[in-house]
Amino acid sequence: MIMKTNLDILVPAYVREFEPYIPSKPDCELKKLYGCPSLYRLNNNENPLGPPPGAQEIIRRFSPPRGAVYPSGDSYYLRQEIGSINGIDPDQVVVGNGANEVIAFVVKAFCQQGDNIITTDKTFAVYEWVATFSGIRAKLIPLKNERFDEQGMLQSIDENTKVIFICNPNNPSGTYWSKDTLIAFLDALDGKQMVVVDEAYFEFVENEDYPDGISLIKDYPNLIVFRTFSKMYGIAGLRIGYLAADPAAADMIRRTCVVYSVNSIAQEAALACLRDDTGHIAKTRALVCESRAFLREELARLNLPVIAGEGNYLIVKLPGSDTLAYRKLMREGIMIRPMTGFRYPNHIRVTLSKMEAMEAFVAALKKTLES
């Protein structure tokens, strides 16, 4: 007799009805599938320069026997360094297995059934996903002129709103709130909701009016700031990010954490990233600046509209299907991000990378448009 499990009863409806994210296959499988001998990865906003030299040395020298030893359960030394750099207590820092995990920490800490979060419709989708498959309603306020609509978000708050997520600069539009805008928004809330400012692309922005969210926490105890080592610091494969918050808020969030979720190599490599003195950030900024200028010029020649702001990416509007363009570009060895899933149909997002990759992308795109 074969036993049957009734998942309709055991699994909450908000989990059963959630459409799972399907990650792409490994590069080797993709190359076989699309018949391309090489592949430029321009889909995930990875840093083509890789990690700073000090972090590379940590990875090279990691002793295999240490693989048997549990890591620091709370990323002790890394939190000390983050606290020292930002002038905050290390206990205000919570480290997670990538920013995705710290999003889950926050939702678990502040939301329960019947609550809602607020974010926008065209942003990093994980805020919405985590809330939805946790049974929390996600209220999506449309972007206004490609940027977060502060008035629209304020007007959408109700008695069940617990957390507001702002991606600054926004992925994928690249727009950002200035320091004045962020402060005015926080003042309007008067501490009644938690505000998460996701600064995953913080190190890419050089404009003077761009806010350092962590510096505002002392005045706004309802402010939580996310940072990651996946973008500028090039250790996305190690999965490590962190949040900074007021001591009382951090204490609540820490109660939802799973200890030992951040491995030893990631902790030590992240520490080396913060201590880098080789100009890694300046080199990356220069590369991104050159690539952005090149692509904007080439795409203008093709009469393709572009949304380009801060961060190491831009969006291109195509005359046809983005998913069809993805398949055609893959056959040319170019992997981009179709943007229908971000609610930008017929758009693609392209990572700003080395010139060799940018030139290959433009050549492949021209071929795709002509076919």
mmCIF file of C-alpha atoms in Angstrom:
data_model
loop_
_atom_site.group_PDB
_atom_site.id
_atom_site.type_symbol
_atom_site.label_atom_id
_atom_site.label_comp_id
_atom_site.label_asym_id
_atom_site.label_seq_id
_atom_site.Cartn_x
_atom_site.Cartn_y
_atom_site.Cartn_z
ATOM 1 C CA MET A 1 0.000 0.000 0.000
ATOM 2 C CA ILE A 2 1.373 3.386 -0.997
ATOM 3 C CA MET A 3 0.847 6.076 1.617
ATOM 4 C CA LYS A 4 -0.400 9.427 0.387
ATOM 5 C CA THR A 5 0.320 12.825 1.893
ATOM 6 C CA ASN A 6 -2.319 15.507 1.481
ATOM 7 C CA LEU A 7 -0.225 18.612 0.805
ATOM 8 C CA ASP A 8 -3.402 20.642 0.290
ATOM 9 C CA ILE A 9 -4.009 20.277 4.019
ATOM 10 C CA LEU A 10 -0.432 20.335 5.292
ATOM 11 C CA VAL A 11 0.894 23.275 3.248
ATOM 12 C CA PRO A 12 -0.513 26.790 3.771
ATOM 13 C CA ALA A 13 -2.282 28.211 0.722
ATOM 14 C CA TYR A 14 0.177 31.127 0.505
ATOM 15 C CA VAL A 15 2.992 28.603 0.005
ATOM 16 C CA ARG A 16 1.078 26.298 -2.380
ATOM 17 C CA GLU A 17 0.083 29.216 -4.562
ATOM 18 C CA PHE A 18 3.514 30.837 -4.659
ATOM 19 C CA GLU A 19 5.256 30.500 -8.010
ATOM 20 C CA PRO A 20 8.789 29.230 -7.327
ATOM 21 C CA TYR A 21 11.820 30.996 -8.742
ATOM 22 C CA ILE A 22 13.669 28.774 -11.199
ATOM 23 C CA PRO A 23 17.406 29.531 -11.210
ATOM 24 C CA SER A 24 19.355 29.168 -14.435
ATOM 25 C CA LYS A 25 21.383 26.033 -15.082
ATOM 26 C CA PRO A 26 25.168 25.979 -14.481
ATOM 27 C CA ASP A 27 27.216 27.694 -17.175
ATOM 28 C CA CYS A 28 28.538 24.402 -18.619
ATOM 29 C CA GLU A 29 24.987 23.112 -19.092
ATOM 30 C CA LEU A 30 23.879 26.402 -20.657
ATOM 31 C CA LYS A 31 26.767 26.357 -23.125
ATOM 32 C CA LYS A 32 25.792 22.842 -24.192
ATOM 33 C CA LEU A 33 22.117 23.799 -24.388
ATOM 34 C CA TYR A 34 22.682 26.890 -26.545
ATOM 35 C CA GLY A 35 25.730 25.615 -28.448
ATOM 36 C CA CYS A 36 28.020 28.470 -27.456
ATOM 37 C CA PRO A 37 31.708 27.773 -26.674
ATOM 38 C CA SER A 38 32.029 30.684 -24.242
ATOM 39 C CA LEU A 39 29.657 32.740 -22.124
ATOM 40 C CA TYR A 40 29.712 36.329 -20.882
ATOM 41 C CA ARG A 41 27.657 36.546 -17.675
ATOM 42 C CA LEU A 42 25.888 39.912 -17.824
ATOM 43 C CA ASN A 43 22.778 38.862 -15.924
ATOM 44 C CA ASN A 44 23.554 39.109 -12.193
ATOM 45 C CA ASN A 45 25.482 42.382 -11.750
ATOM 46 C CA GLU A 46 28.631 40.518 -10.731
ATOM 47 C CA ASN A 47 31.943 42.364 -10.497
ATOM 48 C CA PRO A 48 34.184 41.164 -13.373
ATOM 49 C CA LEU A 49 37.282 42.155 -11.374
ATOM 50 C CA GLY A 50 36.401 39.573 -8.725
ATOM 51 C CA PRO A 51 37.319 40.043 -5.056
ATOM 52 C CA PRO A 52 40.067 42.398 -3.828
ATOM 53 C CA PRO A 53 43.529 40.757 -3.632
ATOM 54 C CA GLY A 54 43.369 40.234 0.136
ATOM 55 C CA ALA A 55 40.101 38.329 -0.128
ATOM 56 C CA GLN A 56 41.500 36.235 -2.981
ATOM 57 C CA GLU A 57 44.415 35.272 -0.747
ATOM 58 C CA ILE A 58 42.018 34.228 2.046
ATOM 59 C CA ILE A 59 40.194 31.941 -0.380
ATOM 60 C CA ARG A 60 43.439 30.449 -1.757
ATOM 61 C CA ARG A 61 44.927 29.744 1.670
ATOM 62 C CA PHE A 62 41.891 28.299 3.417
ATOM 63 C CA SER A 63 43.090 25.158 5.132
ATOM 64 C CA PRO A 64 40.995 22.066 4.251
ATOM 65 C CA PRO A 65 40.947 20.737 7.860
ATOM 66 C CA ARG A 66 39.163 23.949 8.856
ATOM 67 C CA GLY A 67 36.252 22.706 6.802
ATOM 68 C CA ALA A 68 35.443 20.419 9.742
ATOM 69 C CA VAL A 69 35.196 23.310 12.216
ATOM 70 C CA TYR A 70 32.061 25.419 12.700
ATOM 71 C CA PRO A 71 32.429 29.110 11.848
ATOM 72 C CA SER A 72 31.923 31.935 14.319
ATOM 73 C CA GLY A 73 28.193 31.762 15.008
ATOM 74 C CA ASP A 74 27.721 35.516 14.938
ATOM 75 C CA SER A 75 30.565 36.598 12.619
ATOM 76 C CA TYR A 76 32.319 38.136 15.624
ATOM 77 C CA TYR A 77 35.396 39.719 14.017
ATOM 78 C CA LEU A 78 33.524 40.903 10.933
ATOM 79 C CA ARG A 79 30.936 42.667 13.089
ATOM 80 C CA GLN A 80 33.760 44.323 15.030
ATOM 81 C CA GLU A 81 35.206 45.688 11.786
ATOM 82 C CA ILE A 82 31.871 46.878 10.396
ATOM 83 C CA GLY A 83 31.133 48.594 13.699
ATOM 84 C CA SER A 84 34.534 50.290 13.758
ATOM 85 C CA ILE A 85 34.272 51.552 10.158
ATOM 86 C CA ASN A 86 30.772 52.930 10.639
ATOM 87 C CA GLY A 87 31.106 54.238 14.192
ATOM 88 C CA ILE A 88 28.456 51.932 15.659
ATOM 89 C CA ASP A 89 28.437 49.168 18.251
ATOM 90 C CA PRO A 90 29.163 45.713 16.753
ATOM 91 C CA ASP A 91 25.975 44.489 18.409
ATOM 92 C CA GLN A 92 24.084 46.737 15.998
ATOM 93 C CA VAL A 93 25.276 44.516 13.134
ATOM 94 C CA VAL A 94 23.642 41.238 12.076
ATOM 95 C CA VAL A 95 25.415 39.193 9.400
ATOM 96 C CA GLY A 96 23.565 36.785 7.144
ATOM 97 C CA ASN A 97 24.038 34.307 4.316
ATOM 98 C CA GLY A 98 23.627 37.022 1.702
ATOM 99 C CA ALA A 99 21.150 39.884 1.803
ATOM 100 C CA ASN A 100 18.356 37.439 1.010
ATOM 101 C CA GLU A 101 18.727 35.906 4.448
ATOM 102 C CA VAL A 102 18.681 39.224 6.298
ATOM 103 C CA ILE A 103 15.456 40.129 4.458
ATOM 104 C CA ALA A 104 13.931 36.980 5.948
ATOM 105 C CA PHE A 105 15.289 37.910 9.409
ATOM 106 C CA VAL A 106 13.496 41.261 9.276
ATOM 107 C CA VAL A 107 10.170 39.895 8.024
ATOM 108 C CA LYS A 108 10.200 37.207 10.726
ATOM 109 C CA ALA A 109 11.086 39.713 13.441
ATOM 110 C CA PHE A 110 8.429 42.325 12.715
ATOM 111 C CA CYS A 111 5.562 40.692 10.813
ATOM 112 C CA GLN A 112 2.828 38.239 11.704
ATOM 113 C CA GLN A 113 -0.363 37.050 10.001
ATOM 114 C CA GLY A 114 -2.537 39.999 9.005
ATOM 115 C CA ASP A 115 0.387 42.430 8.706
ATOM 116 C CA ASN A 116 1.707 43.900 5.493
ATOM 117 C CA ILE A 117 4.895 45.318 4.070
ATOM 118 C CA ILE A 118 5.209 48.107 1.505
ATOM 119 C CA THR A 119 7.643 48.299 -1.375
ATOM 120 C CA THR A 120 7.391 49.044 -5.075
ATOM 121 C CA ASP A 121 6.427 47.000 -8.117
ATOM 122 C CA LYS A 122 9.730 47.289 -10.008
ATOM 123 C CA THR A 123 12.500 46.547 -7.555
ATOM 124 C CA PHE A 124 14.488 43.689 -6.033
ATOM 125 C CA ALA A 125 11.743 41.082 -5.913
ATOM 126 C CA VAL A 126 12.920 39.208 -2.822
ATOM 127 C CA TYR A 127 11.206 41.654 -0.432
ATOM 128 C CA GLU A 128 7.867 40.753 -2.042
ATOM 129 C CA TRP A 129 8.676 37.051 -2.311
ATOM 130 C CA VAL A 130 9.710 36.587 1.319
ATOM 131 C CA ALA A 131 6.625 38.414 2.545
ATOM 132 C CA THR A 132 4.277 36.494 0.234
ATOM 133 C CA PHE A 133 5.503 32.990 1.037
ATOM 134 C CA SER A 134 5.503 33.935 4.729
ATOM 135 C CA GLY A 135 1.796 34.738 4.559
ATOM 136 C CA ILE A 136 2.383 38.501 4.773
ATOM 137 C CA ARG A 137 0.719 40.812 2.256
ATOM 138 C CA ALA A 138 3.084 42.839 0.069
ATOM 139 C CA LYS A 139 1.637 46.189 -1.001
ATOM 140 C CA LEU A 140 3.350 47.323 -4.196
ATOM 141 C CA ILE A 141 3.346 51.051 -4.913
ATOM 142 C CA PRO A 142 4.280 51.793 -8.546
ATOM 143 C CA LEU A 143 7.483 53.653 -9.291
ATOM 144 C CA LYS A 144 7.018 57.293 -10.227
ATOM 145 C CA ASN A 145 9.409 58.492 -12.937
ATOM 146 C CA GLU A 146 11.377 55.275 -12.327
ATOM 147 C CA ARG A 147 11.948 56.120 -8.629
ATOM 148 C CA PHE A 148 10.297 55.147 -5.349
ATOM 149 C CA ASP A 149 7.167 57.256 -4.802
ATOM 150 C CA GLU A 150 7.459 58.554 -1.234
ATOM 151 C CA GLN A 151 4.017 60.163 -1.161
ATOM 152 C CA GLY A 152 2.367 57.081 -2.642
ATOM 153 C CA MET A 153 4.043 54.891 -0.039
ATOM 154 C CA LEU A 154 3.033 57.159 2.841
ATOM 155 C CA GLN A 155 -0.577 57.183 1.650
ATOM 156 C CA SER A 156 -0.628 53.359 1.488
ATOM 157 C CA ILE A 157 0.308 52.831 5.122
ATOM 158 C CA ASP A 158 -2.402 51.347 7.315
ATOM 159 C CA GLU A 159 -2.585 50.037 10.872
ATOM 160 C CA ASN A 160 -1.128 46.676 9.751
ATOM 161 C CA THR A 161 1.915 48.044 7.924
ATOM 162 C CA LYS A 162 5.062 46.956 9.742
ATOM 163 C CA VAL A 163 7.987 47.284 7.334
ATOM 164 C CA ILE A 164 8.716 49.500 4.312
ATOM 165 C CA PHE A 165 11.451 48.329 1.935
ATOM 166 C CA ILE A 166 13.355 50.912 -0.139
ATOM 167 C CA CYS A 167 16.087 49.814 -2.531
ATOM 168 C CA ASN A 168 18.543 52.734 -2.716
ATOM 169 C CA PRO A 169 19.773 52.912 -5.446
ATOM 170 C CA ASN A 170 16.985 50.894 -6.930
ATOM 171 C CA ASN A 171 17.691 47.668 -8.741
ATOM 172 C CA PRO A 172 16.917 47.771 -11.663
ATOM 173 C CA SER A 173 16.121 51.449 -12.423
ATOM 174 C CA GLY A 174 19.283 52.858 -10.781
ATOM 175 C CA THR A 175 17.404 55.815 -9.265
ATOM 176 C CA TYR A 176 17.908 56.805 -5.642
ATOM 177 C CA TRP A 177 16.496 58.935 -2.859
ATOM 178 C CA SER A 178 18.683 61.822 -1.757
ATOM 179 C CA LYS A 179 19.526 62.297 1.904
ATOM 180 C CA ASP A 180 16.911 65.056 2.157
ATOM 181 C CA THR A 181 14.206 62.820 0.660
ATOM 182 C CA LEU A 182 15.037 59.918 2.968
ATOM 183 C CA ILE A 183 15.059 62.138 6.067
ATOM 184 C CA ALA A 184 11.749 63.744 5.111
ATOM 185 C CA PHE A 185 10.238 60.276 4.655
ATOM 186 C CA LEU A 186 11.521 59.081 8.033
ATOM 187 C CA ASP A 187 10.249 62.249 9.716
ATOM 188 C CA ALA A 188 6.807 61.706 8.194
ATOM 189 C CA LEU A 189 6.642 58.169 9.586
ATOM 190 C CA ASP A 190 7.540 59.344 13.076
ATOM 191 C CA GLY A 191 8.876 55.903 13.998
ATOM 192 C CA LYS A 192 5.570 54.078 13.496
ATOM 193 C CA GLN A 193 6.919 51.593 10.913
ATOM 194 C CA MET A 194 10.299 49.983 10.381
ATOM 195 C CA VAL A 195 12.094 51.249 7.271
ATOM 196 C CA VAL A 196 14.607 49.037 5.471
ATOM 197 C CA VAL A 197 16.993 50.858 3.138
ATOM 198 C CA ASP A 198 18.759 48.299 0.965
ATOM 199 C CA GLU A 199 22.166 49.698 0.008
ATOM 200 C CA ALA A 200 23.416 46.698 -1.981
ATOM 201 C CA TYR A 201 24.980 49.109 -4.519
ATOM 202 C CA PHE A 202 26.123 51.703 -1.952
ATOM 203 C CA GLU A 203 29.785 51.652 -3.010
ATOM 204 C CA PHE A 204 28.936 52.437 -6.648
ATOM 205 C CA VAL A 205 27.331 55.811 -5.904
ATOM 206 C CA GLU A 206 29.616 58.867 -5.723
ATOM 207 C CA ASN A 207 27.032 61.667 -5.744
ATOM 208 C CA GLU A 208 27.204 63.990 -2.721
ATOM 209 C CA ASP A 209 23.466 63.941 -2.073
ATOM 210 C CA TYR A 210 23.371 60.142 -1.810
ATOM 211 C CA PRO A 211 22.759 59.185 1.841
ATOM 212 C CA ASP A 212 24.852 56.915 4.035
ATOM 213 C CA GLY A 213 21.949 55.177 5.736
ATOM 214 C CA ILE A 214 23.993 53.792 8.618
ATOM 215 C CA SER A 215 24.911 57.330 9.726
ATOM 216 C CA LEU A 216 21.185 58.085 10.201
ATOM 217 C CA ILE A 217 20.390 55.166 12.511
ATOM 218 C CA LYS A 218 21.326 57.123 15.655
ATOM 219 C CA ASP A 219 18.529 59.605 14.882
ATOM 220 C CA TYR A 220 16.012 57.100 13.492
ATOM 221 C CA PRO A 221 15.780 53.889 15.569
ATOM 222 C CA ASN A 222 13.196 52.501 13.114
ATOM 223 C CA LEU A 223 15.797 52.519 10.293
ATOM 224 C CA ILE A 224 17.494 49.294 9.160
ATOM 225 C CA VAL A 225 20.235 49.355 6.510
ATOM 226 C CA PHE A 226 21.285 46.404 4.325
ATOM 227 C CA ARG A 227 24.720 46.064 2.685
ATOM 228 C CA THR A 228 26.245 43.175 0.744
ATOM 229 C CA PHE A 229 29.642 41.851 -0.284
ATOM 230 C CA SER A 230 28.225 40.354 -3.494
ATOM 231 C CA LYS A 231 28.437 43.389 -5.772
ATOM 232 C CA MET A 232 31.333 45.804 -5.307
ATOM 233 C CA TYR A 233 33.444 43.299 -3.372
ATOM 234 C CA GLY A 234 32.933 40.408 -5.789
ATOM 235 C CA ILE A 235 32.319 37.526 -3.387
ATOM 236 C CA ALA A 236 28.760 36.697 -4.444
ATOM 237 C CA GLY A 237 29.687 33.021 -4.570
ATOM 238 C CA LEU A 238 30.421 33.031 -0.831
ATOM 239 C CA ARG A 239 27.009 34.503 0.088
ATOM 240 C CA ILE A 240 27.433 37.116 2.786
ATOM 241 C CA GLY A 241 25.634 40.353 3.617
ATOM 242 C CA TYR A 242 24.649 42.254 6.737
ATOM 243 C CA LEU A 243 22.266 44.731 8.274
ATOM 244 C CA ALA A 244 22.833 47.562 10.712
ATOM 245 C CA ALA A 245 20.127 48.825 13.045
ATOM 246 C CA ASP A 246 19.431 50.511 16.340
ATOM 247 C CA PRO A 247 20.590 48.284 19.255
ATOM 248 C CA ALA A 248 17.045 47.432 20.365
ATOM 249 C CA ALA A 249 15.909 46.626 16.809
ATOM 250 C CA ALA A 250 19.049 44.562 16.134
ATOM 251 C CA ASP A 251 18.394 42.604 19.331
ATOM 252 C CA MET A 252 14.897 41.710 18.117
ATOM 253 C CA ILE A 253 16.133 40.746 14.660
ATOM 254 C CA ARG A 254 18.918 38.594 16.075
ATOM 255 C CA ARG A 255 16.296 36.424 17.792
ATOM 256 C CA THR A 256 15.121 35.235 14.351
ATOM 257 C CA CYS A 257 18.602 34.318 13.086
ATOM 258 C CA VAL A 258 19.878 30.832 12.443
ATOM 259 C CA VAL A 259 23.417 30.744 13.819
ATOM 260 C CA TYR A 260 26.277 29.254 11.779
ATOM 261 C CA SER A 261 24.589 30.140 8.484
ATOM 262 C CA VAL A 262 27.620 32.195 7.369
ATOM 263 C CA ASN A 263 30.671 30.068 6.603
ATOM 264 C CA SER A 264 34.237 30.782 7.737
ATOM 265 C CA ILE A 265 35.677 31.622 4.313
ATOM 266 C CA ALA A 266 32.922 34.150 3.693
ATOM 267 C CA GLN A 267 33.488 35.857 7.055
ATOM 268 C CA GLU A 268 37.258 36.099 6.580
ATOM 269 C CA ALA A 269 37.077 37.155 2.935
ATOM 270 C CA ALA A 270 34.533 39.860 3.813
ATOM 271 C CA LEU A 271 36.865 41.144 6.511
ATOM 272 C CA ALA A 272 39.685 41.324 3.944
ATOM 273 C CA CYS A 273 37.361 43.204 1.557
ATOM 274 C CA LEU A 274 36.751 45.914 4.142
ATOM 275 C CA ARG A 275 40.492 46.220 4.798
ATOM 276 C CA ASP A 276 41.436 46.441 1.119
ATOM 277 C CA ASP A 277 43.956 49.183 0.348
ATOM 278 C CA THR A 278 44.642 48.347 -3.301
ATOM 279 C CA GLY A 279 42.051 50.672 -4.799
ATOM 280 C CA HIS A 280 39.549 47.941 -5.639
ATOM 281 C CA ILE A 281 36.561 50.263 -5.324
ATOM 282 C CA ALA A 282 38.158 52.971 -7.482
ATOM 283 C CA LYS A 283 39.116 50.444 -10.180
ATOM 284 C CA THR A 284 35.611 49.012 -10.245
ATOM 285 C CA ARG A 285 34.019 52.466 -10.418
ATOM 286 C CA ALA A 286 36.276 53.390 -13.349
ATOM 287 C CA LEU A 287 35.360 50.187 -15.195
ATOM 288 C CA VAL A 288 31.639 50.770 -14.644
ATOM 289 C CA CYS A 289 31.897 54.405 -15.750
ATOM 290 C CA GLU A 290 33.693 53.493 -18.978
ATOM 291 C CA SER A 291 31.293 50.655 -19.770
ATOM 292 C CA ARG A 292 28.190 52.745 -19.080
ATOM 293 C CA ALA A 293 29.373 55.523 -21.393
ATOM 294 C CA PHE A 294 30.237 53.028 -24.135
ATOM 295 C CA LEU A 295 26.921 51.193 -23.934
ATOM 296 C CA ARG A 296 24.828 54.346 -23.817
ATOM 297 C CA GLU A 297 26.494 55.586 -26.984
ATOM 298 C CA GLU A 298 26.151 52.277 -28.821
ATOM 299 C CA LEU A 299 22.530 51.779 -27.775
ATOM 300 C CA ALA A 300 21.670 55.333 -28.820
ATOM 301 C CA ARG A 301 22.988 54.500 -32.294
ATOM 302 C CA LEU A 302 20.574 51.572 -32.337
ATOM 303 C CA ASN A 303 17.720 53.896 -31.253
ATOM 304 C CA LEU A 304 17.083 51.747 -28.174
ATOM 305 C CA PRO A 305 15.787 53.576 -25.063
ATOM 306 C CA VAL A 306 17.938 53.114 -21.974
ATOM 307 C CA ILE A 307 17.249 53.472 -18.252
ATOM 308 C CA ALA A 308 20.634 54.095 -16.666
ATOM 309 C CA GLY A 309 21.291 55.461 -13.202
ATOM 310 C CA GLU A 310 23.582 54.345 -10.418
ATOM 311 C CA GLY A 311 24.867 50.806 -9.890
ATOM 312 C CA ASN A 312 26.724 48.500 -12.255
ATOM 313 C CA TYR A 313 23.833 47.843 -14.636
ATOM 314 C CA LEU A 314 21.435 49.471 -17.052
ATOM 315 C CA ILE A 315 18.133 48.552 -18.692
ATOM 316 C CA VAL A 316 17.519 48.486 -22.428
ATOM 317 C CA LYS A 317 14.073 48.572 -24.042
ATOM 318 C CA LEU A 318 13.835 46.257 -27.028
ATOM 319 C CA PRO A 319 11.410 46.417 -29.965
ATOM 320 C CA GLY A 320 10.209 42.884 -29.147
ATOM 321 C CA SER A 321 10.157 40.083 -26.599
ATOM 322 C CA ASP A 322 12.862 40.112 -23.925
ATOM 323 C CA THR A 323 12.621 36.357 -23.391
ATOM 324 C CA LEU A 324 13.103 35.707 -27.108
ATOM 325 C CA ALA A 325 16.062 38.095 -27.096
ATOM 326 C CA TYR A 326 17.506 36.162 -24.139
ATOM 327 C CA ARG A 327 17.473 32.918 -26.105
ATOM 328 C CA LYS A 328 18.998 34.538 -29.183
ATOM 329 C CA LEU A 329 21.722 36.264 -27.176
ATOM 330 C CA MET A 330 22.503 33.027 -25.338
ATOM 331 C CA ARG A 331 23.244 31.385 -28.688
ATOM 332 C CA GLU A 332 25.817 34.162 -29.187
ATOM 333 C CA GLY A 333 27.355 33.479 -25.770
ATOM 334 C CA ILE A 334 25.772 36.492 -24.017
ATOM 335 C CA MET A 335 23.698 36.016 -20.870
ATOM 336 C CA ILE A 336 21.507 38.989 -19.887
ATOM 337 C CA ARG A 337 18.509 39.371 -17.567
ATOM 338 C CA PRO A 338 15.077 39.414 -19.224
ATOM 339 C CA MET A 339 13.012 41.955 -17.294
ATOM 340 C CA THR A 340 9.444 40.696 -17.666
ATOM 341 C CA GLY A 341 9.802 39.173 -14.187
ATOM 342 C CA PHE A 342 10.687 42.653 -12.871
ATOM 343 C CA ARG A 343 7.476 43.993 -14.505
ATOM 344 C CA TYR A 344 9.475 45.595 -17.328
ATOM 345 C CA PRO A 345 8.208 43.604 -20.331
ATOM 346 C CA ASN A 346 10.376 43.816 -23.468
ATOM 347 C CA HIS A 347 13.311 45.151 -21.462
ATOM 348 C CA ILE A 348 16.623 43.529 -20.595
ATOM 349 C CA ARG A 349 19.088 44.389 -17.817
ATOM 350 C CA VAL A 350 22.780 44.302 -18.674
ATOM 351 C CA THR A 351 25.643 44.185 -16.184
ATOM 352 C CA LEU A 352 28.332 46.801 -16.852
ATOM 353 C CA SER A 353 31.463 44.730 -17.305
ATOM 354 C CA LYS A 354 34.834 44.755 -19.053
ATOM 355 C CA MET A 355 34.980 46.338 -22.515
ATOM 356 C CA GLU A 356 35.559 42.981 -24.177
ATOM 357 C CA ALA A 357 32.206 41.784 -22.830
ATOM 358 C CA MET A 358 30.460 45.052 -23.688
ATOM 359 C CA GLU A 359 31.683 44.920 -27.282
ATOM 360 C CA ALA A 360 30.594 41.280 -27.569
ATOM 361 C CA PHE A 361 27.151 42.190 -26.206
ATOM 362 C CA VAL A 362 26.668 45.036 -28.690
ATOM 363 C CA ALA A 363 27.722 42.840 -31.614
ATOM 364 C CA ALA A 364 25.376 40.059 -30.506
ATOM 365 C CA LEU A 365 22.507 42.487 -29.922
ATOM 366 C CA LYS A 366 22.893 43.956 -33.412
ATOM 367 C CA LYS A 367 22.810 40.450 -34.874
ATOM 368 C CA THR A 368 19.742 39.618 -32.780
ATOM 369 C CA LEU A 369 17.867 42.734 -33.880
ATOM 370 C CA GLU A 370 18.643 42.029 -37.539
ATOM 371 C CA SER A 371 17.498 38.398 -37.419
#
